[in-house]
mmCIF file of C-alpha atoms and ligand atoms in Angstrom:
data_model
loop_
_atom_site.group_PDB
_atom_site.id
_atom_site.type_symbol
_atom_site.label_atom_id
_atom_site.label_comp_id
_atom_site.label_asym_id
_atom_site.label_seq_id
_atom_site.Cartn_x
_atom_site.Cartn_y
_atom_site.Cartn_z
ATOM 1 C CA MET A 588 118.649 92.034 131.624
ATOM 2 C CA ASN A 589 115.218 91.116 132.253
ATOM 3 C CA LYS A 590 114.353 89.524 128.679
ATOM 4 C CA ALA A 591 115.490 86.228 127.244
ATOM 5 C CA THR A 592 114.801 83.721 124.375
ATOM 6 C CA ALA A 593 114.795 79.927 125.083
ATOM 7 C CA ILE A 594 114.283 77.109 122.877
ATOM 8 C CA ALA A 595 113.434 73.618 123.736
ATOM 9 C CA HIS A 596 112.621 70.512 121.956
ATOM 10 C CA SER A 597 109.776 68.158 122.972
ATOM 11 C CA ASN A 598 110.657 64.459 123.697
ATOM 12 C CA LEU A 599 109.435 60.941 122.782
ATOM 13 C CA ALA A 600 109.437 58.518 125.851
ATOM 14 C CA PHE A 601 110.813 54.919 125.415
ATOM 15 C CA LEU A 602 110.157 53.674 128.837
ATOM 16 C CA LYS A 603 106.878 55.656 129.824
ATOM 17 C CA TYR A 604 106.088 58.106 132.610
ATOM 18 C CA TRP A 605 102.537 56.700 133.737
ATOM 19 C CA GLY A 606 101.187 57.183 137.169
ATOM 20 C CA LYS A 607 102.165 59.920 139.916
ATOM 21 C CA VAL A 608 103.103 59.612 143.620
ATOM 22 C CA ASP A 609 102.457 63.232 144.113
ATOM 23 C CA ARG A 610 100.049 65.080 141.761
ATOM 24 C CA ASP A 611 101.175 68.763 142.753
ATOM 25 C CA LEU A 612 104.818 67.853 142.567
ATOM 26 C CA ASN A 613 104.360 65.697 139.288
ATOM 27 C CA LEU A 614 106.529 62.736 141.047
ATOM 28 C CA PRO A 615 106.459 59.840 138.828
ATOM 29 C CA VAL A 616 106.014 56.420 140.018
ATOM 30 C CA ASN A 617 108.872 55.315 137.997
ATOM 31 C CA ASN A 618 112.126 56.434 135.962
ATOM 32 C CA SER A 619 111.503 57.201 132.397
ATOM 33 C CA ILE A 620 113.691 57.298 129.424
ATOM 34 C CA SER A 621 113.447 59.545 126.106
ATOM 35 C CA MET A 622 114.927 61.143 123.227
ATOM 36 C CA ASN A 623 114.665 64.878 122.551
ATOM 37 C CA LEU A 624 112.939 65.412 119.013
ATOM 38 C CA SER A 625 115.015 67.486 116.483
ATOM 39 C CA GLU A 626 112.084 69.030 114.623
ATOM 40 C CA ALA A 627 109.739 69.594 117.557
ATOM 41 C CA LYS A 628 110.778 72.936 119.108
ATOM 42 C CA THR A 629 109.055 75.569 121.188
ATOM 43 C CA ILE A 630 110.640 78.958 121.029
ATOM 44 C CA THR A 631 109.525 81.287 123.797
ATOM 45 C CA THR A 632 110.565 84.745 124.815
ATOM 46 C CA VAL A 633 109.979 86.136 128.321
ATOM 47 C CA GLU A 634 110.426 89.634 129.438
ATOM 48 C CA PHE A 635 109.717 90.780 133.061
ATOM 49 C CA ASP A 636 108.203 94.487 132.841
ATOM 50 C CA GLU A 637 107.581 96.627 135.908
ATOM 51 C CA GLY A 638 105.085 98.667 133.909
ATOM 52 C CA LEU A 639 102.835 95.534 133.398
ATOM 53 C CA THR A 640 99.771 94.978 135.935
ATOM 54 C CA SER A 641 99.155 91.174 134.722
ATOM 55 C CA ASP A 642 101.219 88.666 132.747
ATOM 56 C CA GLU A 643 100.453 88.971 129.266
ATOM 57 C CA ILE A 644 100.674 85.658 127.030
ATOM 58 C CA PHE A 645 100.932 85.602 123.344
ATOM 59 C CA VAL A 646 101.078 82.428 121.145
ATOM 60 C CA VAL A 647 102.562 83.637 117.679
ATOM 61 C CA GLY A 648 99.960 83.087 114.795
ATOM 62 C CA GLN A 649 97.089 82.772 117.175
ATOM 63 C CA ASP A 650 95.489 85.880 117.128
ATOM 64 C CA ASP A 651 92.298 85.272 118.789
ATOM 65 C CA GLY A 652 94.265 84.680 122.181
ATOM 66 C CA VAL A 653 95.082 81.892 124.382
ATOM 67 C CA THR A 654 92.720 79.342 125.867
ATOM 68 C CA PRO A 655 92.000 79.768 129.555
ATOM 69 C CA SER A 656 93.878 76.874 130.776
ATOM 70 C CA PHE A 657 97.181 77.624 128.930
ATOM 71 C CA MET A 658 96.844 81.198 130.541
ATOM 72 C CA ARG A 659 96.249 79.566 133.911
ATOM 73 C CA ARG A 660 99.387 76.937 133.431
ATOM 74 C CA THR A 661 101.667 79.509 132.207
ATOM 75 C CA THR A 662 100.932 82.014 134.832
ATOM 76 C CA LYS A 663 101.293 79.400 137.393
ATOM 77 C CA HIS A 664 104.707 78.413 136.160
ATOM 78 C CA LEU A 665 105.715 82.007 136.183
ATOM 79 C CA ASP A 666 104.621 82.514 139.741
ATOM 80 C CA ARG A 667 106.950 79.818 140.735
ATOM 81 C CA VAL A 668 109.819 81.367 139.068
ATOM 82 C CA ARG A 669 109.048 84.777 140.610
ATOM 83 C CA ALA A 670 108.852 82.920 144.058
ATOM 84 C CA LEU A 671 112.563 81.785 143.167
ATOM 85 C CA ALA A 672 113.549 85.238 142.510
ATOM 86 C CA LYS A 673 111.606 86.844 145.337
ATOM 87 C CA ILE A 674 109.730 89.189 142.940
ATOM 88 C CA GLU A 675 106.402 90.152 141.913
ATOM 89 C CA THR A 676 106.984 91.861 138.573
ATOM 90 C CA PHE A 677 104.546 90.329 135.670
ATOM 91 C CA ALA A 678 105.956 89.261 132.456
ATOM 92 C CA LYS A 679 105.088 89.498 128.714
ATOM 93 C CA VAL A 680 105.649 86.010 127.169
ATOM 94 C CA SER A 681 105.630 85.271 123.367
ATOM 95 C CA THR A 682 105.846 81.585 122.360
ATOM 96 C CA HIS A 683 105.306 79.267 119.488
ATOM 97 C CA ASN A 684 105.886 75.743 118.362
ATOM 98 C CA THR A 685 107.782 74.618 115.127
ATOM 99 C CA PHE A 686 105.421 71.465 114.960
ATOM 100 C CA PRO A 687 101.631 71.082 114.473
ATOM 101 C CA THR A 688 99.238 70.255 117.361
ATOM 102 C CA GLY A 689 97.163 67.017 117.213
ATOM 103 C CA ILE A 690 100.086 64.941 115.854
ATOM 104 C CA GLY A 691 100.985 62.874 119.167
ATOM 105 C CA ILE A 692 103.792 65.086 120.064
ATOM 106 C CA ALA A 693 103.459 66.805 123.427
ATOM 107 C CA SER A 694 103.919 70.602 123.292
ATOM 108 C CA SER A 695 103.633 70.967 126.932
ATOM 109 C CA ALA A 696 107.218 69.219 127.330
ATOM 110 C CA SER A 697 108.868 71.624 124.946
ATOM 111 C CA GLY A 698 106.841 74.546 126.113
ATOM 112 C CA MET A 699 107.209 74.078 129.763
ATOM 113 C CA ALA A 700 110.756 73.657 129.277
ATOM 114 C CA ALA A 701 111.537 76.657 127.054
ATOM 115 C CA LEU A 702 109.286 78.627 129.606
ATOM 116 C CA THR A 703 111.409 77.648 132.455
ATOM 117 C CA LEU A 704 114.730 78.259 131.041
ATOM 118 C CA ALA A 705 113.777 81.879 129.329
ATOM 119 C CA ALA A 706 112.157 83.116 132.519
ATOM 120 C CA THR A 707 114.856 81.898 134.854
ATOM 121 C CA PHE A 708 117.443 83.364 132.619
ATOM 122 C CA ALA A 709 115.594 86.613 132.296
ATOM 123 C CA LEU A 710 115.899 87.118 135.852
ATOM 124 C CA GLY A 711 119.408 86.092 135.949
ATOM 125 C CA LEU A 712 118.742 82.909 138.513
ATOM 126 C CA ASP A 713 121.730 80.823 138.294
ATOM 127 C CA LEU A 714 120.176 77.257 138.257
ATOM 128 C CA SER A 715 122.072 74.147 137.789
ATOM 129 C CA GLU A 716 120.786 71.642 135.018
ATOM 130 C CA PRO A 717 119.125 69.438 137.722
ATOM 131 C CA GLN A 718 117.345 72.476 139.466
ATOM 132 C CA LEU A 719 116.112 73.766 135.738
ATOM 133 C CA SER A 720 114.862 70.053 135.263
ATOM 134 C CA ALA A 721 112.849 69.913 138.344
ATOM 135 C CA LEU A 722 111.232 73.148 138.018
ATOM 136 C CA ALA A 723 110.391 72.394 134.504
ATOM 137 C CA ARG A 724 108.923 69.269 135.860
ATOM 138 C CA LEU A 725 106.336 71.349 138.126
ATOM 139 C CA GLY A 726 104.727 72.652 134.865
ATOM 140 C CA SER A 727 104.585 69.365 133.263
ATOM 141 C CA GLY A 728 105.924 66.108 134.276
ATOM 142 C CA SER A 729 107.578 65.035 130.967
ATOM 143 C CA ALA A 730 109.117 68.595 130.366
ATOM 144 C CA CYS A 731 111.922 67.968 132.798
ATOM 145 C CA ARG A 732 113.147 65.448 130.151
ATOM 146 C CA SER A 733 113.580 68.538 127.714
ATOM 147 C CA ILE A 734 116.131 70.113 129.688
ATOM 148 C CA PRO A 735 119.087 68.046 129.057
ATOM 149 C CA GLY A 736 120.103 67.007 125.513
ATOM 150 C CA GLY A 737 119.887 63.690 123.380
ATOM 151 C CA PHE A 738 118.994 60.540 125.388
ATOM 152 C CA VAL A 739 117.560 61.343 128.649
ATOM 153 C CA GLU A 740 116.630 59.591 131.985
ATOM 154 C CA TRP A 741 114.222 61.275 134.436
ATOM 155 C CA LEU A 742 115.192 60.032 138.034
ATOM 156 C CA ALA A 743 111.860 59.478 139.815
ATOM 157 C CA GLY A 744 113.336 60.758 143.087
ATOM 158 C CA SER A 745 111.111 61.259 146.191
ATOM 159 C CA THR A 746 111.158 64.876 146.625
ATOM 160 C CA HIS A 747 110.936 68.081 144.530
ATOM 161 C CA ALA A 748 114.821 68.460 144.415
ATOM 162 C CA THR A 749 115.509 64.853 143.844
ATOM 163 C CA SER A 750 113.306 64.278 140.860
ATOM 164 C CA TYR A 751 114.962 65.540 137.575
ATOM 165 C CA ALA A 752 116.375 64.337 134.166
ATOM 166 C CA VAL A 753 119.700 63.581 133.174
ATOM 167 C CA GLN A 754 121.531 62.700 130.072
ATOM 168 C CA ILE A 755 122.137 59.235 129.240
ATOM 169 C CA ALA A 756 123.979 59.954 125.882
ATOM 170 C CA PRO A 757 124.354 63.207 123.612
ATOM 171 C CA PRO A 758 122.457 63.441 120.461
ATOM 172 C CA ASP A 759 124.876 62.392 118.080
ATOM 173 C CA HIS A 760 125.494 59.119 119.987
ATOM 174 C CA TRP A 761 123.304 57.073 117.823
ATOM 175 C CA ASP A 762 121.681 57.803 114.564
ATOM 176 C CA ILE A 763 118.125 56.621 115.028
ATOM 177 C CA VAL A 764 115.020 58.298 113.900
ATOM 178 C CA ASP A 765 111.429 58.600 115.056
ATOM 179 C CA ILE A 766 108.842 58.377 112.269
ATOM 180 C CA ALA A 767 105.595 59.745 113.988
ATOM 181 C CA VAL A 768 102.618 58.670 112.098
ATOM 182 C CA ALA A 769 99.485 60.660 113.174
ATOM 183 C CA VAL A 770 96.696 58.614 111.935
ATOM 184 C CA SER A 771 93.988 60.884 113.524
ATOM 185 C CA GLN A 772 93.740 64.734 114.325
ATOM 186 C CA LYS A 773 90.857 64.196 116.588
ATOM 187 C CA GLU A 774 91.408 65.142 120.329
ATOM 188 C CA LYS A 775 91.810 61.987 122.506
ATOM 189 C CA ALA A 776 89.054 61.431 124.806
ATOM 190 C CA VAL A 777 90.868 61.039 127.958
ATOM 191 C CA SER A 778 93.896 63.471 128.778
ATOM 192 C CA SER A 779 97.187 62.079 130.056
ATOM 193 C CA THR A 780 96.428 64.147 133.274
ATOM 194 C CA ASP A 781 93.334 61.965 133.986
ATOM 195 C CA GLY A 782 95.109 58.646 132.642
ATOM 196 C CA HIS A 783 98.111 59.320 135.215
ATOM 197 C CA GLU A 784 95.460 59.476 138.056
ATOM 198 C CA LEU A 785 93.473 56.254 136.757
ATOM 199 C CA ALA A 786 96.393 54.360 136.316
ATOM 200 C CA GLU A 787 97.023 52.900 139.836
ATOM 201 C CA LYS A 788 93.179 51.493 139.674
ATOM 202 C CA SER A 789 94.340 49.150 136.813
ATOM 203 C CA PRO A 790 94.716 45.398 138.476
ATOM 204 C CA PHE A 791 97.830 45.509 136.152
ATOM 205 C CA PHE A 792 99.534 48.506 137.250
ATOM 206 C CA GLN A 793 101.556 46.841 140.092
ATOM 207 C CA ALA A 794 102.444 43.964 137.721
ATOM 208 C CA ARG A 795 103.905 46.735 135.124
ATOM 209 C CA LEU A 796 105.752 48.268 138.042
ATOM 210 C CA ALA A 797 107.521 45.372 138.983
ATOM 211 C CA THR A 798 108.889 44.687 135.452
ATOM 212 C CA LEU A 799 110.134 48.377 135.066
ATOM 213 C CA ALA A 800 113.460 48.254 137.014
ATOM 214 C CA ASP A 801 114.844 45.628 134.820
ATOM 215 C CA ARG A 802 113.534 46.936 131.634
ATOM 216 C CA LEU A 803 114.667 50.484 132.486
ATOM 217 C CA ASN A 804 118.397 48.667 132.741
ATOM 218 C CA ARG A 805 117.993 46.854 129.551
ATOM 219 C CA ILE A 806 116.712 50.079 127.567
ATOM 220 C CA ARG A 807 119.474 52.224 129.047
ATOM 221 C CA ALA A 808 122.320 49.467 128.204
ATOM 222 C CA ALA A 809 120.859 49.157 124.457
ATOM 223 C CA ILE A 810 120.998 52.749 123.993
ATOM 224 C CA LEU A 811 124.682 53.090 125.437
ATOM 225 C CA GLU A 812 125.613 49.853 123.151
ATOM 226 C CA CYS A 813 123.567 51.081 120.189
ATOM 227 C CA ASP A 814 122.026 47.616 120.201
ATOM 228 C CA PHE A 815 119.123 48.180 117.945
ATOM 229 C CA GLU A 816 117.423 44.933 118.217
ATOM 230 C CA THR A 817 117.045 44.805 122.031
ATOM 231 C CA PHE A 818 116.164 48.228 122.229
ATOM 232 C CA GLY A 819 113.470 48.070 119.518
ATOM 233 C CA GLN A 820 112.235 44.804 121.329
ATOM 234 C CA GLU A 821 112.139 46.495 124.713
ATOM 235 C CA ILE A 822 110.362 49.723 123.644
ATOM 236 C CA GLU A 823 107.708 47.683 121.823
ATOM 237 C CA ALA A 824 106.810 45.500 125.072
ATOM 238 C CA GLU A 825 106.969 48.563 127.061
ATOM 239 C CA ALA A 826 104.414 50.666 125.167
ATOM 240 C CA ILE A 827 102.125 47.710 125.086
ATOM 241 C CA SER A 828 102.562 47.099 128.821
ATOM 242 C CA PHE A 829 101.553 50.851 129.371
ATOM 243 C CA HIS A 830 98.596 50.558 126.864
ATOM 244 C CA ALA A 831 97.391 47.354 128.832
ATOM 245 C CA VAL A 832 97.418 49.415 132.129
ATOM 246 C CA ALA A 833 95.590 52.432 130.386
ATOM 247 C CA MET A 834 92.993 49.914 129.097
ATOM 248 C CA THR A 835 92.284 48.257 132.147
ATOM 249 C CA SER A 836 92.008 51.649 134.003
ATOM 250 C CA PRO A 837 88.571 52.374 135.031
ATOM 251 C CA ASN A 838 87.474 55.170 132.833
ATOM 252 C CA ILE A 839 85.571 57.276 135.142
ATOM 253 C CA THR A 840 85.692 60.590 132.801
ATOM 254 C CA SER A 841 82.637 59.319 130.868
ATOM 255 C CA SER A 842 79.664 56.972 131.173
ATOM 256 C CA THR A 843 79.210 56.347 127.339
ATOM 257 C CA LEU A 844 82.779 55.334 126.836
ATOM 258 C CA PRO A 845 84.097 51.731 127.461
ATOM 259 C CA SER A 846 85.287 50.889 130.699
ATOM 260 C CA GLY A 847 88.998 51.266 129.980
ATOM 261 C CA ILE A 848 91.139 54.040 128.321
ATOM 262 C CA TYR A 849 91.533 53.060 124.528
ATOM 263 C CA TYR A 850 93.963 55.556 122.963
ATOM 264 C CA TRP A 851 94.348 53.358 119.826
ATOM 265 C CA LEU A 852 92.313 53.620 116.832
ATOM 266 C CA PRO A 853 91.792 50.836 114.108
ATOM 267 C CA SER A 854 94.550 52.334 112.000
ATOM 268 C CA THR A 855 97.061 52.394 115.052
ATOM 269 C CA LEU A 856 96.424 48.653 115.470
ATOM 270 C CA ASP A 857 97.038 48.271 111.712
ATOM 271 C CA LEU A 858 100.165 50.072 111.480
ATOM 272 C CA MET A 859 101.485 48.052 114.756
ATOM 273 C CA LEU A 860 100.645 44.716 112.851
ATOM 274 C CA SER A 861 102.395 45.985 109.608
ATOM 275 C CA THR A 862 105.464 46.828 111.653
ATOM 276 C CA HIS A 863 105.834 43.251 112.615
ATOM 277 C CA GLU A 864 105.293 42.137 108.789
ATOM 278 C CA TRP A 865 107.833 44.848 107.795
ATOM 279 C CA ARG A 866 110.412 43.226 110.368
ATOM 280 C CA GLN A 867 109.640 39.786 109.024
ATOM 281 C CA ASP A 868 110.246 41.128 105.756
ATOM 282 C CA GLY A 869 114.030 42.242 106.719
ATOM 283 C CA LEU A 870 113.256 45.631 107.612
ATOM 284 C CA PRO A 871 114.444 46.572 111.029
ATOM 285 C CA VAL A 872 111.872 48.983 112.747
ATOM 286 C CA TYR A 873 110.057 48.901 115.969
ATOM 287 C CA PHE A 874 106.719 51.066 117.291
ATOM 288 C CA THR A 875 106.171 52.981 120.353
ATOM 289 C CA LEU A 876 102.857 54.675 121.243
ATOM 290 C CA ASP A 877 102.081 57.777 123.711
ATOM 291 C CA ALA A 878 98.731 58.424 125.168
ATOM 292 C CA GLY A 879 97.089 58.820 121.700
ATOM 293 C CA PRO A 880 96.565 57.023 118.457
ATOM 294 C CA THR A 881 99.851 58.435 116.777
ATOM 295 C CA VAL A 882 102.336 55.424 116.224
ATOM 296 C CA HIS A 883 105.869 56.168 116.539
ATOM 297 C CA LEU A 884 108.114 54.148 114.200
ATOM 298 C CA VAL A 885 111.794 53.914 115.284
ATOM 299 C CA CYS A 886 114.453 52.987 113.205
ATOM 300 C CA ARG A 887 117.881 53.685 111.996
ATOM 301 C CA THR A 888 118.416 56.662 109.857
ATOM 302 C CA GLN A 889 119.613 54.391 106.849
ATOM 303 C CA HIS A 890 116.293 52.649 106.713
ATOM 304 C CA ARG A 891 114.195 55.632 107.270
ATOM 305 C CA ASP A 892 113.079 56.199 103.605
ATOM 306 C CA GLN A 893 112.036 52.456 103.306
ATOM 307 C CA VAL A 894 109.855 52.765 106.469
ATOM 308 C CA ILE A 895 108.255 56.145 105.167
ATOM 309 C CA ASN A 896 107.369 54.258 101.808
ATOM 310 C CA ALA A 897 106.048 51.249 103.614
ATOM 311 C CA VAL A 898 103.930 53.635 105.454
ATOM 312 C CA LEU A 899 102.641 55.488 102.634
ATOM 313 C CA GLU A 900 101.713 52.015 100.954
ATOM 314 C CA GLN A 901 100.019 51.117 103.973
ATOM 315 C CA GLU A 902 97.938 54.324 104.186
ATOM 316 C CA LYS A 903 96.591 53.463 100.932
ATOM 317 C CA ALA A 904 95.741 49.593 101.725
ATOM 318 C CA SER A 905 94.181 50.723 105.187
ATOM 319 C CA SER A 906 91.779 53.599 103.737
ATOM 320 C CA HIS A 907 88.762 51.496 104.493
ATOM 321 C CA LEU A 908 89.630 51.853 108.220
ATOM 322 C CA SER A 909 89.491 55.647 108.305
ATOM 323 C CA ASP A 910 88.614 58.617 106.378
ATOM 324 C CA GLU A 911 91.274 60.746 107.692
ATOM 325 C CA ASN A 912 94.633 61.507 106.076
ATOM 326 C CA TRP A 913 97.896 60.501 107.888
ATOM 327 C CA THR A 914 100.364 62.749 108.731
ATOM 328 C CA ILE A 915 104.258 61.761 108.899
ATOM 329 C CA PHE A 916 106.476 63.863 110.947
ATOM 330 C CA VAL A 917 110.387 62.442 111.225
ATOM 331 C CA ASN A 918 112.651 63.440 114.092
ATOM 332 C CA ARG A 919 116.369 62.833 114.665
ATOM 333 C CA PRO A 920 117.876 63.109 118.442
ATOM 334 C CA ALA A 921 118.320 66.730 119.561
ATOM 335 C CA ARG A 922 120.016 68.795 121.904
ATOM 336 C CA GLY A 923 118.702 70.241 125.332
ATOM 337 C CA ALA A 924 117.113 73.340 126.155
ATOM 338 C CA TYR A 925 119.112 76.558 125.247
ATOM 339 C CA VAL A 926 118.901 80.372 125.527
ATOM 340 C CA SER A 927 119.716 82.637 122.620
ATOM 341 C CA VAL A 928 120.765 86.095 123.786
ATOM 342 C CA LYS A 929 121.594 88.822 121.317
ATOM 343 C CA GLY A 930 122.755 86.228 118.738
ATOM 344 C CA ALA A 931 124.851 84.285 121.158
ATOM 345 C CA THR A 932 123.906 80.967 122.523
ATOM 346 C CA TYR A 933 124.015 79.482 126.107
ATOM 347 C CA SER A 934 123.636 75.656 126.106
ATOM 348 C CA GLN A 935 122.432 73.596 129.094
HETATM 349 O O1 PMV B 1620 103.729 64.871 130.932
HETATM 350 P P1 PMV B 1620 102.474 64.280 130.776
HETATM 351 O O2 PMV B 1620 101.562 64.517 131.969
HETATM 352 O O3 PMV B 1620 101.720 64.866 129.524
HETATM 353 O O4 PMV B 1620 102.489 62.716 130.520
HETATM 354 C C1 PMV B 1620 103.158 61.960 129.476
HETATM 355 C C2 PMV B 1620 102.799 60.612 129.408
HETATM 356 C C3 PMV B 1620 103.330 59.926 128.191
HETATM 357 O O5 PMV B 1620 103.524 60.796 127.083
HETATM 358 C C4 PMV B 1620 102.079 58.886 127.935
HETATM 359 C C5 PMV B 1620 104.668 58.920 128.651
HETATM 360 C C6 PMV B 1620 105.977 59.928 128.710
HETATM 361 O O6 PMV B 1620 106.634 59.483 129.397
HETATM 362 O O7 PMV B 1620 105.872 60.977 127.957
#
């Protein structure tokens, strides 16, 4: 067999990966914790073919071809898999996402996890879950968290082999949902790759790091104990701490932008403040934010519809802040990456 299809879910970090100790290996400065997202999947088929003279990469529905950077990243990752298998055969890759781009959910996490599993499985490489996770990490740091299922911790490690993600709890452990509210579709001004690089230049970087070990323990424990209030307070404080570092990192990528990296838009802050008001009114919901203006509202399933209604009301009330419509995308905890072979499935 030289062909396989793999499916991987993207993930949302509750304790963020921000800053690297090794740029080439994507070794992070700290452990991070995330949840796989049920509706945000990448489905990728890889077929190695002796007859090919180069890799052929297709994104389903994108008839005008893939971007040069997508092509480069995919080929580079296939090279890593080829090196492991000690072959030089090129591959045909066909991939698609079940979720739109520009809504604040990283397709690089699910994309690199699915590519890693499809390519290694197609070549019959017998990798353990930690080995697969470490390999996915080389393609995109947060992709390592999309290999195990459910609630996941990426152990920072200090070498390639020791930096991988493990499951903390399975997807059905806790019925929480992520209600992602994309307040803008515009591309962010500073990529997360640049953000990671500039983070350590913030005067608050070390201060944030000093708090992370304890926060990691509190978030992990809150997940294991399904303690929603502690969990919510910790993930909100963590998101603010991460953005405080970003906002105080010198933005050397542009001379016209302010000197820090601002991922928030007015509607982002508006939703963050509304979340506090909703809580005061008795609705248990908390936010987290990645490197972009999308607000991820986290609540228990029983409060999902109430939160969505509150967001819809808020969109109307704050229409003066932006002329863009908001997009709402709801996710439950999801399984890890898996292979689909001729109807049968192989789970990680
Ligand atoms: O995997 P990257 O390089 O796109 O970095 C992800 C950074 C955050 O989304 C902001 C945090 C995280 O842990 O996912």
